[in-house]
């Protein structure tokens, strides 16, 4: 694979990454909250 610096590439990559992050942000936050809740419950019980 050859990586050629083109002016449009970082913008397209950033837009694709931000769109993917917005799509999966709720699931990621929910998973982190569930994991933190399980760890806290394990410590408190």
GROMACS .gro file of C-alpha atoms in nm:
model
   45
    1UNK     CA    1   0.000   0.000   0.000
    2UNK     CA    2   0.126   0.345  -0.088
    3UNK     CA    3   0.028   0.644   0.121
    4UNK     CA    4   0.028   0.959  -0.093
    5UNK     CA    5  -0.040   1.289   0.080
    6UNK     CA    6  -0.336   1.444  -0.101
    7UNK     CA    7  -0.522   1.752   0.027
    8UNK     CA    8  -0.863   1.579   0.016
    9UNK     CA    9  -0.769   1.259   0.195
   10UNK     CA   10  -0.754   1.384   0.560
   11UNK     CA   11  -1.090   1.560   0.518
   12UNK     CA   12  -1.261   1.249   0.380
   13UNK     CA   13  -1.104   1.033   0.651
   14UNK     CA   14  -1.208   1.278   0.923
   15UNK     CA   15  -1.565   1.297   0.794
   16UNK     CA   16  -1.590   0.919   0.773
   17UNK     CA   17  -1.440   0.879   1.122
   18UNK     CA   18  -1.664   1.144   1.278
   19UNK     CA   19  -1.973   0.991   1.116
   20UNK     CA   20  -1.875   0.647   1.245
   21UNK     CA   21  -1.810   0.790   1.593
   22UNK     CA   22  -2.148   0.962   1.598
   23UNK     CA   23  -2.312   0.637   1.488
   24UNK     CA   24  -2.149   0.426   1.759
   25UNK     CA   25  -2.115   0.689   2.033
   26UNK     CA   26  -2.433   0.582   2.216
   27UNK     CA   27  -2.336   0.214   2.209
   28UNK     CA   28  -1.982   0.290   2.330
   29UNK     CA   29  -2.106   0.510   2.616
   30UNK     CA   30  -2.367   0.250   2.714
   31UNK     CA   31  -2.106  -0.028   2.719
   32UNK     CA   32  -1.868   0.183   2.930
   33UNK     CA   33  -2.145   0.269   3.176
   34UNK     CA   34  -2.245  -0.098   3.207
   35UNK     CA   35  -1.883  -0.203   3.264
   36UNK     CA   36  -1.831   0.069   3.526
   37UNK     CA   37  -2.157  -0.030   3.696
   38UNK     CA   38  -2.052  -0.395   3.708
   39UNK     CA   39  -1.712  -0.304   3.854
   40UNK     CA   40  -1.872  -0.076   4.113
   41UNK     CA   41  -2.127  -0.344   4.205
   42UNK     CA   42  -1.849  -0.602   4.241
   43UNK     CA   43  -1.661  -0.370   4.476
   44UNK     CA   44  -1.966  -0.270   4.682
   45UNK     CA   45  -2.126  -0.614   4.720
   0.00000   0.00000   0.00000
